[in-house]
Short mmCIF file of C-alpha atoms in Angstrom, two decimals:
data_model
loop_
_atom_site.label_atom_id
_atom_site.label_comp_id
_atom_site.label_asym_id
_atom_site.label_seq_id
_atom_site.Cartn_x
_atom_site.Cartn_y
_atom_site.Cartn_z
CA UNK X 166 -0.26 0.49 2.52
CA UNK X 167 2.37 -2.01 3.61
CA UNK X 168 0.28 -5.06 2.71
CA UNK X 169 -0.19 -3.82 -0.88
CA UNK X 170 3.57 -3.31 -1.10
CA UNK X 171 4.20 -6.86 0.13
CA UNK X 172 1.77 -8.24 -2.44
CA UNK X 173 3.77 -6.49 -5.16
CA UNK X 174 6.97 -7.95 -3.70
CA UNK X 175 5.38 -11.40 -3.80
CA UNK X 176 4.42 -10.93 -7.44
CA UNK X 177 8.04 -10.05 -8.25
CA UNK X 178 9.31 -13.16 -6.47
CA UNK X 179 6.87 -15.28 -8.49
CA UNK X 180 8.16 -13.93 -11.81
CA UNK X 181 11.84 -14.10 -10.88
CA UNK X 182 11.57 -17.62 -9.45
CA UNK X 183 9.64 -18.87 -12.49
CA UNK X 184 12.45 -17.53 -14.68
CA UNK X 185 15.03 -19.29 -12.48
CA UNK X 186 13.25 -22.63 -12.68
CA UNK X 187 12.74 -22.44 -16.42
CA UNK X 188 16.13 -21.06 -17.48
CA UNK X 189 18.80 -21.45 -14.81
CA UNK X 190 18.08 -24.19 -12.29
CA UNK X 191 19.60 -26.98 -14.44
CA UNK X 192 22.79 -25.10 -15.28
CA UNK X 193 26.06 -25.89 -13.51
CA UNK X 194 26.99 -22.21 -13.05
CA UNK X 195 26.32 -22.46 -9.33
CA UNK X 196 28.07 -19.24 -8.37
CA UNK X 197 26.03 -17.26 -10.89
CA UNK X 198 22.86 -18.95 -9.69
CA UNK X 199 23.71 -17.95 -6.13
CA UNK X 200 24.17 -14.34 -7.22
CA UNK X 201 20.87 -14.45 -9.14
CA UNK X 202 18.87 -15.87 -6.24
CA UNK X 203 20.19 -13.29 -3.79
CA UNK X 204 20.10 -10.30 -6.14
CA UNK X 205 16.57 -10.98 -7.40
CA UNK X 206 15.39 -11.41 -3.83
CA UNK X 207 16.68 -7.93 -2.99
CA UNK X 208 15.26 -6.47 -6.23
CA UNK X 209 11.86 -7.97 -5.43
CA UNK X 210 11.73 -5.65 -2.44
CA UNK X 211 13.40 -2.74 -4.20
CA UNK X 212 11.31 -2.47 -7.37
CA UNK X 213 7.89 -1.83 -5.70
CA UNK X 214 9.53 0.71 -3.39
CA UNK X 215 10.63 2.92 -6.30
CA UNK X 216 8.44 5.87 -7.31
CA UNK X 217 8.98 7.70 -10.60
CA UNK X 218 7.59 11.22 -10.78
CA UNK X 219 6.30 12.47 -14.10
CA UNK X 220 6.12 16.27 -14.19
CA UNK X 221 3.70 17.68 -16.74
CA UNK X 222 3.28 21.39 -17.29
CA UNK X 223 -0.19 22.54 -18.23
CA UNK X 224 -0.92 26.10 -19.31
CA UNK X 225 -4.31 27.43 -18.20
CA UNK X 226 -6.08 30.73 -18.54
CA UNK X 227 -6.13 32.83 -15.40
CA UNK X 228 -9.92 32.67 -15.04
CA UNK X 229 -10.07 28.88 -15.34
CA UNK X 230 -11.38 27.03 -12.30
CA UNK X 231 -8.74 25.26 -10.22
CA UNK X 232 -8.23 21.60 -10.91
CA UNK X 233 -5.67 20.72 -8.24
CA UNK X 234 -7.19 18.09 -5.99
CA UNK X 235 -5.39 17.57 -2.68
CA UNK X 236 -6.17 14.17 -1.25
CA UNK X 237 -4.92 14.77 2.27
CA UNK X 238 -6.38 14.02 5.68
CA UNK X 239 -5.00 16.80 7.82
CA UNK X 240 -7.31 18.78 10.09
CA UNK X 241 -10.65 17.74 11.55
CA UNK X 242 -13.04 15.68 9.49
CA UNK X 243 -16.74 15.41 10.33
CA UNK X 244 -17.65 12.03 11.76
CA UNK X 245 -21.08 10.52 11.38
CA UNK X 246 -22.96 10.31 14.66
CA UNK X 247 -24.43 6.94 13.83
CA UNK X 248 -23.95 5.46 10.36
CA UNK X 249 -20.71 7.16 9.35
CA UNK X 250 -18.91 6.56 12.60
CA UNK X 251 -19.64 2.87 12.65
CA UNK X 252 -18.83 2.46 8.97
CA UNK X 253 -15.53 4.28 9.31
CA UNK X 254 -14.62 2.39 12.44
CA UNK X 255 -15.51 -0.94 10.87
CA UNK X 256 -13.33 -0.17 7.88
CA UNK X 257 -10.51 0.93 10.14
CA UNK X 258 -10.89 -2.17 12.28
CA UNK X 259 -10.64 -4.45 9.26
CA UNK X 260 -7.45 -2.75 8.16
CA UNK X 261 -6.06 -2.93 11.67
CA UNK X 262 -7.11 -6.57 12.02
CA UNK X 263 -5.23 -7.53 8.86
CA UNK X 264 -2.17 -5.58 9.96
CA UNK X 265 -2.25 -7.01 13.49
CA UNK X 266 -2.67 -10.55 12.12
CA UNK X 267 0.22 -10.15 9.70
CA UNK X 268 2.47 -8.53 12.31
CA UNK X 269 1.69 -11.18 14.91
CA UNK X 270 2.71 -14.01 12.61
CA UNK X 271 5.83 -12.10 11.55
CA UNK X 272 6.89 -11.61 15.17
CA UNK X 273 6.26 -15.28 15.97
CA UNK X 274 8.38 -16.42 13.01
CA UNK X 275 11.25 -14.06 13.86
CA UNK X 276 11.26 -15.22 17.48
CA UNK X 277 11.11 -18.83 16.27
CA UNK X 278 14.23 -18.23 14.18
CA UNK X 279 16.03 -16.72 17.17
CA UNK X 280 14.84 -19.58 19.38
CA UNK X 281 16.24 -22.16 16.91
CA UNK X 282 19.62 -20.43 16.96
CA UNK X 283 19.70 -20.44 20.77
CA UNK X 284 18.55 -24.06 20.91
CA UNK X 285 21.33 -25.14 18.52
CA UNK X 286 23.94 -23.57 20.79
CA UNK X 287 22.42 -25.28 23.83
CA UNK X 288 22.49 -28.64 22.02
CA UNK X 289 26.13 -28.16 21.07
CA UNK X 290 27.15 -27.39 24.64
CA UNK X 291 25.25 -30.42 25.89
CA UNK X 292 26.61 -32.98 23.42
CA UNK X 293 30.07 -31.65 22.50
CA UNK X 294 32.84 -34.02 23.54
CA UNK X 295 35.82 -32.42 21.80
CA UNK X 296 36.69 -29.20 19.99
CA UNK X 297 39.54 -28.45 17.60
CA UNK X 298 39.41 -24.96 16.18
CA UNK X 299 36.11 -24.59 14.34
CA UNK X 300 35.45 -28.38 14.38
CA UNK X 301 33.22 -29.72 17.15
CA UNK X 302 32.85 -33.47 17.80
CA UNK X 303 29.48 -34.47 19.26
CA UNK X 304 28.24 -37.76 20.68
CA UNK X 305 25.84 -40.13 18.92
CA UNK X 306 22.81 -38.82 20.86
CA UNK X 307 23.11 -35.34 19.34
CA UNK X 308 20.43 -34.49 16.78
CA UNK X 309 22.73 -31.81 15.36
CA UNK X 310 25.66 -33.41 13.59
CA UNK X 311 27.49 -33.53 10.27
CA UNK X 312 26.59 -29.93 9.50
CA UNK X 313 27.83 -26.38 9.87
CA UNK X 314 26.39 -23.48 11.85
CA UNK X 315 27.95 -20.06 11.28
CA UNK X 316 31.73 -20.82 11.50
CA UNK X 317 31.29 -24.06 13.47
CA UNK X 318 31.56 -27.48 11.84
CA UNK X 319 29.75 -30.17 13.84
CA UNK X 320 30.91 -33.79 13.25
CA UNK X 321 29.58 -37.09 14.56
CA UNK X 322 32.39 -38.57 16.68
CA UNK X 323 31.45 -42.12 15.63
CA UNK X 324 32.45 -41.57 11.98
CA UNK X 325 35.59 -43.13 10.54
CA UNK X 326 38.61 -40.87 10.02
CA UNK X 327 38.22 -40.66 6.21
CA UNK X 328 34.50 -39.99 6.56
CA UNK X 329 35.21 -37.17 9.02
CA UNK X 330 37.65 -35.59 6.60
CA UNK X 331 35.11 -35.66 3.76
CA UNK X 332 32.40 -34.11 5.93
CA UNK X 333 34.83 -31.45 7.20
CA UNK X 334 35.89 -30.64 3.63
CA UNK X 335 32.26 -30.32 2.55
CA UNK X 336 31.21 -28.15 5.49
CA UNK X 337 34.33 -25.98 5.19
CA UNK X 338 33.00 -24.80 1.82
CA UNK X 339 29.80 -23.61 3.50
CA UNK X 340 31.79 -21.75 6.15
CA UNK X 341 34.33 -20.21 3.76
CA UNK X 342 31.69 -19.04 1.25
CA UNK X 343 29.52 -17.57 4.04
CA UNK X 344 26.45 -19.56 3.12
CA UNK X 345 25.01 -18.76 6.54
CA UNK X 346 24.50 -15.15 5.36
CA UNK X 347 22.30 -16.39 2.53
CA UNK X 348 20.34 -18.55 4.93
CA UNK X 349 19.78 -15.73 7.42
CA UNK X 350 18.61 -13.42 4.64
CA UNK X 351 16.20 -15.86 3.00
CA UNK X 352 14.77 -16.96 6.35
CA UNK X 353 14.17 -13.34 7.34
CA UNK X 354 12.45 -12.76 4.01
CA UNK X 355 10.41 -15.94 4.53
CA UNK X 356 9.22 -14.49 7.84
CA UNK X 357 8.25 -11.21 6.15
CA UNK X 358 6.53 -12.95 3.22
CA UNK X 359 5.13 -15.85 5.24
CA UNK X 360 1.88 -15.75 3.21
CA UNK X 361 3.74 -16.22 -0.09
CA UNK X 362 4.31 -19.92 -0.96
CA UNK X 363 6.96 -19.01 -3.56
CA UNK X 364 9.39 -17.85 -0.88
CA UNK X 365 9.61 -21.38 0.57
CA UNK X 366 10.55 -22.79 -2.83
CA UNK X 367 13.07 -19.96 -3.11
CA UNK X 368 14.57 -20.90 0.25
CA UNK X 369 14.90 -24.53 -0.87
CA UNK X 370 16.55 -23.44 -4.12
CA UNK X 371 19.18 -21.47 -2.20
CA UNK X 372 19.81 -24.47 0.06
CA UNK X 373 20.18 -26.82 -2.90
CA UNK X 374 22.56 -24.43 -4.62
CA UNK X 375 24.70 -24.31 -1.46
CA UNK X 376 25.01 -28.10 -1.55
CA UNK X 377 25.86 -28.08 -5.27
CA UNK X 378 28.70 -25.64 -4.54
CA UNK X 379 30.03 -27.71 -1.62
CA UNK X 380 29.70 -30.99 -3.53
CA UNK X 381 31.63 -29.60 -6.49
CA UNK X 382 34.55 -28.51 -4.33
CA UNK X 383 34.57 -31.74 -2.29
CA UNK X 384 34.43 -34.02 -5.34
CA UNK X 385 37.62 -32.39 -6.63
CA UNK X 386 39.64 -34.00 -3.84
CA UNK X 387 37.60 -37.19 -3.31
CA UNK X 388 36.42 -40.15 -5.34
CA UNK X 389 32.88 -39.38 -6.50
CA UNK X 390 31.63 -42.92 -5.87
CA UNK X 391 32.98 -42.95 -2.31
CA UNK X 392 31.60 -39.48 -1.70
CA UNK X 393 28.17 -40.36 -3.14
CA UNK X 394 28.04 -43.53 -1.01
CA UNK X 395 28.81 -41.47 2.10
CA UNK X 396 26.03 -39.05 1.22
CA UNK X 397 23.56 -41.92 0.97
CA UNK X 398 24.85 -43.52 4.17
CA UNK X 399 24.49 -40.35 6.23
CA UNK X 400 21.28 -39.11 4.62
CA UNK X 401 18.70 -37.76 7.05
CA UNK X 402 15.75 -35.36 6.85
CA UNK X 403 16.61 -31.70 7.38
CA UNK X 404 15.24 -30.44 10.68
CA UNK X 405 16.97 -27.11 11.20
CA UNK X 406 16.47 -24.25 8.75
CA UNK X 407 19.62 -22.37 9.77
CA UNK X 408 22.22 -25.10 9.40
CA UNK X 409 23.91 -26.62 6.35
CA UNK X 410 23.55 -30.37 6.67
CA UNK X 411 26.11 -32.62 5.00
CA UNK X 412 23.52 -35.03 3.60
CA UNK X 413 19.82 -34.24 3.74
CA UNK X 414 17.02 -35.88 1.80
CA UNK X 415 16.29 -35.86 -1.10
CA UNK X 416 19.70 -36.58 -2.68
CA UNK X 417 18.74 -37.31 -6.28
CA UNK X 418 19.44 -33.82 -7.62
CA UNK X 419 22.74 -33.51 -5.74
CA UNK X 420 24.13 -36.76 -7.11
CA UNK X 421 22.89 -35.91 -10.63
CA UNK X 422 24.54 -32.50 -10.50
CA UNK X 423 27.76 -33.99 -9.14
CA UNK X 424 28.07 -36.34 -12.13
CA UNK X 425 26.76 -33.82 -14.67
CA UNK X 426 29.24 -32.42 -17.17
CA UNK X 427 29.80 -28.66 -16.73
CA UNK X 428 27.76 -26.54 -19.13
CA UNK X 429 29.53 -24.80 -21.98
CA UNK X 430 30.47 -21.17 -21.36
CA UNK X 431 28.20 -20.12 -24.23
CA UNK X 432 25.20 -21.23 -22.18
CA UNK X 433 25.81 -18.30 -19.83
CA UNK X 434 23.84 -16.35 -22.41
CA UNK X 435 20.77 -17.76 -20.69
CA UNK X 436 21.25 -15.13 -17.99
CA UNK X 437 20.63 -12.41 -20.59
CA UNK X 438 17.10 -13.77 -20.93
CA UNK X 439 16.44 -12.48 -17.41
CA UNK X 440 16.55 -8.88 -18.65
CA UNK X 441 13.02 -8.95 -20.20
CA UNK X 442 11.65 -10.39 -16.94
CA UNK X 443 13.34 -7.60 -15.01
CA UNK X 444 11.92 -4.99 -17.40
CA UNK X 445 8.40 -6.43 -17.08
CA UNK X 446 8.61 -6.31 -13.28
CA UNK X 447 9.83 -2.72 -13.39
CA UNK X 448 7.04 -1.67 -15.74
CA UNK X 449 4.39 -3.46 -13.71
CA UNK X 450 5.40 -2.65 -10.14
CA UNK X 451 7.38 0.60 -10.10
CA UNK X 452 5.06 3.31 -8.78
CA UNK X 453 4.30 6.28 -10.98
CA UNK X 454 3.25 9.67 -9.69
CA UNK X 455 1.79 12.22 -12.06
CA UNK X 456 2.56 15.79 -11.01
CA UNK X 457 0.72 18.46 -12.97
CA UNK X 458 2.26 21.91 -12.79
CA UNK X 459 -0.17 24.65 -13.71
CA UNK X 460 1.22 27.66 -15.51
CA UNK X 461 -1.29 30.48 -15.67
CA UNK X 462 -1.40 33.05 -18.44
CA UNK X 463 -2.21 36.66 -17.70
CA UNK X 464 -4.14 36.98 -20.96
CA UNK X 465 -7.65 35.81 -21.71
CA UNK X 466 -6.55 32.80 -23.77
CA UNK X 467 -4.11 29.98 -23.21
CA UNK X 468 -1.46 29.36 -25.81
CA UNK X 469 -2.60 27.29 -28.75
CA UNK X 470 0.05 24.63 -28.27
CA UNK X 471 -0.62 24.10 -24.54
CA UNK X 472 -2.00 20.67 -23.57
CA UNK X 473 -5.77 20.85 -23.30
CA UNK X 474 -7.42 19.77 -20.06
CA UNK X 475 -9.97 16.97 -20.33
CA UNK X 476 -13.63 17.99 -20.30
CA UNK X 477 -15.14 16.33 -17.25
CA UNK X 478 -18.57 16.83 -18.79
CA UNK X 479 -17.82 14.71 -21.85
CA UNK X 480 -20.53 12.31 -20.63
CA UNK X 481 -23.01 15.21 -20.22
CA UNK X 482 -23.91 14.08 -16.73
CA UNK X 483 -27.08 16.11 -16.23
CA UNK X 484 -28.65 15.32 -19.60
CA UNK X 485 -28.08 11.60 -19.12
CA UNK X 486 -29.66 11.52 -15.68
CA UNK X 487 -32.56 14.01 -15.78
CA UNK X 488 -35.58 13.31 -17.99
CA UNK X 489 -37.19 16.34 -19.56
CA UNK X 490 -40.90 16.33 -20.36
CA UNK X 491 -41.09 16.62 -24.18
CA UNK X 492 -44.54 18.21 -23.96
CA UNK X 493 -43.31 21.11 -21.84
CA UNK X 494 -43.25 24.61 -23.31
CA UNK X 495 -39.48 24.79 -22.87
CA UNK X 496 -37.15 21.81 -22.78
CA UNK X 497 -35.03 23.22 -19.96
CA UNK X 498 -33.78 21.47 -16.86
CA UNK X 499 -34.66 23.29 -13.67
CA UNK X 500 -31.56 23.48 -11.45
CA UNK X 501 -32.31 21.72 -8.17
CA UNK X 502 -30.01 21.99 -5.19
CA UNK X 503 -30.22 19.65 -2.19
CA UNK X 504 -28.71 21.29 0.90
CA UNK X 505 -27.87 19.40 4.09
CA UNK X 506 -27.36 20.99 7.51
CA UNK X 507 -24.88 18.68 9.21
CA UNK X 508 -25.77 16.93 12.48
CA UNK X 509 -28.97 17.82 14.37
CA UNK X 510 -31.10 16.57 17.25
CA UNK X 511 -29.20 14.25 19.58
CA UNK X 512 -26.15 14.67 17.35
CA UNK X 513 -25.05 18.10 18.49
CA UNK X 514 -21.48 17.59 17.25
CA UNK X 515 -19.16 20.24 18.72
CA UNK X 516 -19.62 23.59 20.46
CA UNK X 517 -18.17 26.96 19.51
CA UNK X 518 -16.21 29.24 21.83
CA UNK X 519 -19.39 31.16 22.68
CA UNK X 520 -21.35 27.97 23.43
CA UNK X 521 -23.26 27.71 20.15
CA UNK X 522 -23.60 24.15 18.89
CA UNK X 523 -22.36 23.27 15.46
CA UNK X 524 -25.72 21.75 14.51
CA UNK X 525 -27.39 25.16 15.09
CA UNK X 526 -24.73 27.08 13.16
CA UNK X 527 -25.10 24.60 10.29
CA UNK X 528 -28.89 25.05 10.18
CA UNK X 529 -28.60 28.87 10.32
CA UNK X 530 -26.15 28.89 7.40
CA UNK X 531 -28.32 26.49 5.38
CA UNK X 532 -31.44 28.61 5.82
CA UNK X 533 -29.56 31.71 4.63
CA UNK X 534 -28.18 29.74 1.67
CA UNK X 535 -31.74 28.64 0.83
CA UNK X 536 -33.02 32.23 0.96
CA UNK X 537 -30.29 33.46 -1.39
CA UNK X 538 -30.89 30.53 -3.77
CA UNK X 539 -34.62 31.21 -3.96
CA UNK X 540 -33.90 34.85 -4.84
CA UNK X 541 -32.20 33.45 -7.97
CA UNK X 542 -35.07 31.10 -8.77
CA UNK X 543 -33.10 28.00 -7.80
CA UNK X 544 -35.20 25.15 -6.45
CA UNK X 545 -33.86 24.09 -3.04
CA UNK X 546 -34.56 20.95 -1.03
CA UNK X 547 -33.41 20.84 2.61
CA UNK X 548 -32.61 17.55 4.34
CA UNK X 549 -33.71 19.18 7.61
CA UNK X 550 -35.22 22.56 8.46
CA UNK X 551 -35.36 22.14 12.21
CA UNK X 552 -33.33 20.69 15.08
CA UNK X 553 -33.93 17.01 14.36
CA UNK X 554 -31.73 13.95 14.06
CA UNK X 555 -31.57 12.35 10.62
CA UNK X 556 -29.31 9.44 9.81
CA UNK X 557 -26.83 9.91 6.98
CA UNK X 558 -28.54 7.46 4.65
CA UNK X 559 -31.82 9.32 5.09
CA UNK X 560 -30.03 12.54 4.12
CA UNK X 561 -28.95 11.17 0.75
CA UNK X 562 -31.05 12.70 -2.10
CA UNK X 563 -33.98 10.46 -2.98
CA UNK X 564 -34.98 12.41 -6.08
CA UNK X 565 -33.13 13.66 -9.14
CA UNK X 566 -31.29 16.90 -8.48
CA UNK X 567 -28.44 18.93 -9.92
CA UNK X 568 -26.15 18.82 -6.89
CA UNK X 569 -25.92 18.04 -3.18
CA UNK X 570 -24.12 20.29 -0.68
CA UNK X 571 -23.60 19.44 3.00
CA UNK X 572 -22.76 22.37 5.29
CA UNK X 573 -20.57 21.96 8.39
CA UNK X 574 -18.23 23.92 10.64
CA UNK X 575 -14.80 22.85 11.81
CA UNK X 576 -13.38 22.90 15.35
CA UNK X 577 -10.26 22.12 17.35
CA UNK X 578 -10.78 18.92 19.35
CA UNK X 579 -8.88 17.97 22.48
CA UNK X 580 -5.52 16.27 21.80
CA UNK X 581 -6.03 16.74 18.05
CA UNK X 582 -4.20 18.68 15.39
CA UNK X 583 -5.33 22.26 14.90
CA UNK X 584 -7.56 22.32 11.81
CA UNK X 585 -7.48 24.80 8.97
CA UNK X 586 -9.24 27.92 10.25
CA UNK X 587 -10.83 28.88 6.95
CA UNK X 588 -13.26 27.40 4.45
CA UNK X 589 -12.64 23.94 2.96
CA UNK X 590 -14.44 22.02 0.23
CA UNK X 591 -14.46 18.20 0.31
CA UNK X 592 -15.24 15.53 -2.27
CA UNK X 593 -14.90 11.73 -2.13
CA UNK X 594 -12.60 9.96 -4.52
CA UNK X 595 -14.60 6.77 -3.87
CA UNK X 596 -17.73 8.20 -5.51
CA UNK X 597 -18.43 6.80 -8.97
CA UNK X 598 -19.17 10.36 -10.19
CA UNK X 599 -15.95 11.82 -8.78
CA UNK X 600 -15.20 13.83 -11.95
CA UNK X 601 -18.50 15.73 -11.78
CA UNK X 602 -18.13 16.18 -8.02
CA UNK X 603 -14.64 17.60 -8.58
CA UNK X 604 -16.02 19.99 -11.18
CA UNK X 605 -18.75 21.17 -8.79
CA UNK X 606 -16.30 21.55 -5.90
CA UNK X 607 -13.64 23.27 -8.01
CA UNK X 608 -16.20 25.75 -9.34
CA UNK X 609 -17.47 26.59 -5.85
CA UNK X 610 -13.91 26.84 -4.55
CA UNK X 611 -12.89 29.13 -7.38
CA UNK X 612 -15.64 31.60 -6.42
CA UNK X 613 -15.07 31.29 -2.66
CA UNK X 614 -11.46 32.38 -3.17
CA UNK X 615 -12.82 35.84 -3.92
CA UNK X 616 -13.96 36.07 -0.29
CA UNK X 617 -12.27 38.69 1.86
CA UNK X 618 -11.94 38.42 5.62
CA UNK X 619 -11.54 34.61 5.81
CA UNK X 620 -8.95 32.28 4.37
CA UNK X 621 -10.04 29.67 1.81
CA UNK X 622 -8.04 26.49 1.20
CA UNK X 623 -6.62 26.61 -2.32
CA UNK X 624 -7.48 23.04 -3.31
CA UNK X 625 -10.16 20.42 -2.82
CA UNK X 626 -9.78 17.73 -0.18
CA UNK X 627 -10.74 14.08 -0.25
CA UNK X 628 -12.81 12.53 2.55
CA UNK X 629 -14.23 9.03 2.89
CA UNK X 630 -17.63 10.17 4.18
CA UNK X 631 -20.87 8.34 3.46
CA UNK X 632 -22.71 11.38 2.07
CA UNK X 633 -19.92 12.11 -0.40
CA UNK X 634 -19.11 8.50 -1.15
CA UNK X 635 -22.60 7.17 -1.86
CA UNK X 636 -24.44 10.16 -3.30
CA UNK X 637 -25.84 9.44 -6.75
CA UNK X 638 -25.56 13.10 -7.72
CA UNK X 639 -22.48 15.37 -7.56
CA UNK X 640 -21.86 16.00 -3.86
CA UNK X 641 -19.54 18.26 -1.86
CA UNK X 642 -19.13 19.02 1.83
CA UNK X 643 -18.20 22.56 2.85
CA UNK X 644 -16.59 23.45 6.17
CA UNK X 645 -17.43 27.11 6.79
CA UNK X 646 -14.61 27.76 9.26
CA UNK X 647 -13.12 26.84 12.61
CA UNK X 648 -15.58 27.79 15.38
CA UNK X 649 -12.85 27.23 17.97
CA UNK X 650 -11.05 30.28 16.58
CA UNK X 651 -12.38 33.59 17.89
CA UNK X 652 -11.60 35.56 14.74
CA UNK X 653 -13.34 33.02 12.49
CA UNK X 654 -16.32 32.79 14.85
CA UNK X 655 -16.75 36.57 14.87
CA UNK X 656 -16.74 36.55 11.08
CA UNK X 657 -19.36 33.83 10.59
CA UNK X 658 -21.58 35.20 13.37
CA UNK X 659 -22.29 38.19 11.10
CA UNK X 660 -25.23 37.41 8.84
CA UNK X 661 -23.92 39.57 5.99
CA UNK X 662 -20.79 37.43 5.78
CA UNK X 663 -22.80 34.20 5.62
CA UNK X 664 -24.90 35.74 2.84
CA UNK X 665 -21.73 36.69 0.99
CA UNK X 666 -20.38 33.13 1.35
CA UNK X 667 -23.76 31.72 0.26
CA UNK X 668 -23.79 33.79 -2.94
CA UNK X 669 -20.26 32.73 -3.82
CA UNK X 670 -21.29 29.09 -3.33
CA UNK X 671 -24.34 29.68 -5.53
CA UNK X 672 -22.19 31.33 -8.22
CA UNK X 673 -20.19 28.14 -8.43
CA UNK X 674 -23.34 26.01 -8.47
CA UNK X 675 -24.98 28.07 -11.25
CA UNK X 676 -21.85 27.84 -13.42
CA UNK X 677 -21.78 24.09 -12.78
CA UNK X 678 -25.44 23.62 -13.73
CA UNK X 679 -25.01 25.62 -16.96
CA UNK X 680 -22.01 23.54 -18.02
CA UNK X 681 -23.89 20.35 -17.26
CA UNK X 682 -27.02 21.30 -19.07
#
């Protein structure tokens, strides 16, 4: 997200500017300070934009369940008819509101900068009384005088000849050293980072350094006392952010720097102290992306020296959440599966090519899944067993259970991307039990990949859905296929295929429950 990136940029500017103030601001190496201020400003934007990929090869046995989790948002995602839709929209609106607010202020500040530049040119045309090369003489009524703007040097015509020469000498340094480029850059950055107070101090530091450079060159050809007196005599508050004024308040630092003895060359070692600050910023704000490359073995065992995968059941999820009656004949946990048929009642969702509504297809599949589960002795709880509307929060399991599965079907919506035609398994990265949900989903997915006649996505997908996000037990959502595709619809309309899919789902659930218990 762009705002997160800008916050990282702001953090970099804070660290670099703090280092400047503590180590470099009082040194008389003005050219080096100029380089530092400009270079660190660019690096503040560059460091958070860098991503370092770390490739790690993991060897797994061929029968091991897949662990690749694809957090993508392609295809059609189920939207809640009531709760989920409003929650998702509210979240989206907040993100959009922040982005719109930031962008609006940025646009205003950029246009303000352009307006100031145009207004300066208008003022010069209005009050200019003489021009000689790059030097423009203006009348006493002009608010823009004794300054430089791009390659133009603006002088008050009422000044004495010697005073004019000193001002011209001073402003010529700004023009020759292209200080306007620094000003344009820092003012553009100030518009981008308008919320960051550090950038305004940074802009002032660049302006002060410009004046130190010009004062040093001017004092080489002029008496320092006469020059300092002229600075005090012509001092005025700075009003324009894009011009270099000859004498703007406050003047204390300028006069002190002008009389200060140059620092010894050995003190340039202070710039080496910036390296640790640069390293810290790189370590803190460079993005890192872990890429795990799975290398499967054809044998039954992985090599002994291969990195072991973490056991997601290290916390023994089921034992820590289900209480077993100590007086029972057997201390065994009965696997309980909560199954949800998506949509229902007034929430009909979408329609298939043959006119069937998704809510009815979901309920049909859930009832078949329940029948197959009961054949195995698995306790099943349905969130709905008829065509009725139930809000998402009411669908969330209210009792302890082993897992929660929500059944849906996909479809191609108007003006939308064509979804994946096959079966997909979703989890939510925002769920506090994401590791157990991933294990459940990966186990189900591993078994579904044995299915013939319909494609199965080879990795889990992430979805910010209320049922997945807020479930207190491991939860997955399964899309059983695209009902806008005739081939897929023909396949899932056959009961034997739904029973086959149901048993593969149950195989994954049983393996999950055994590992947990």
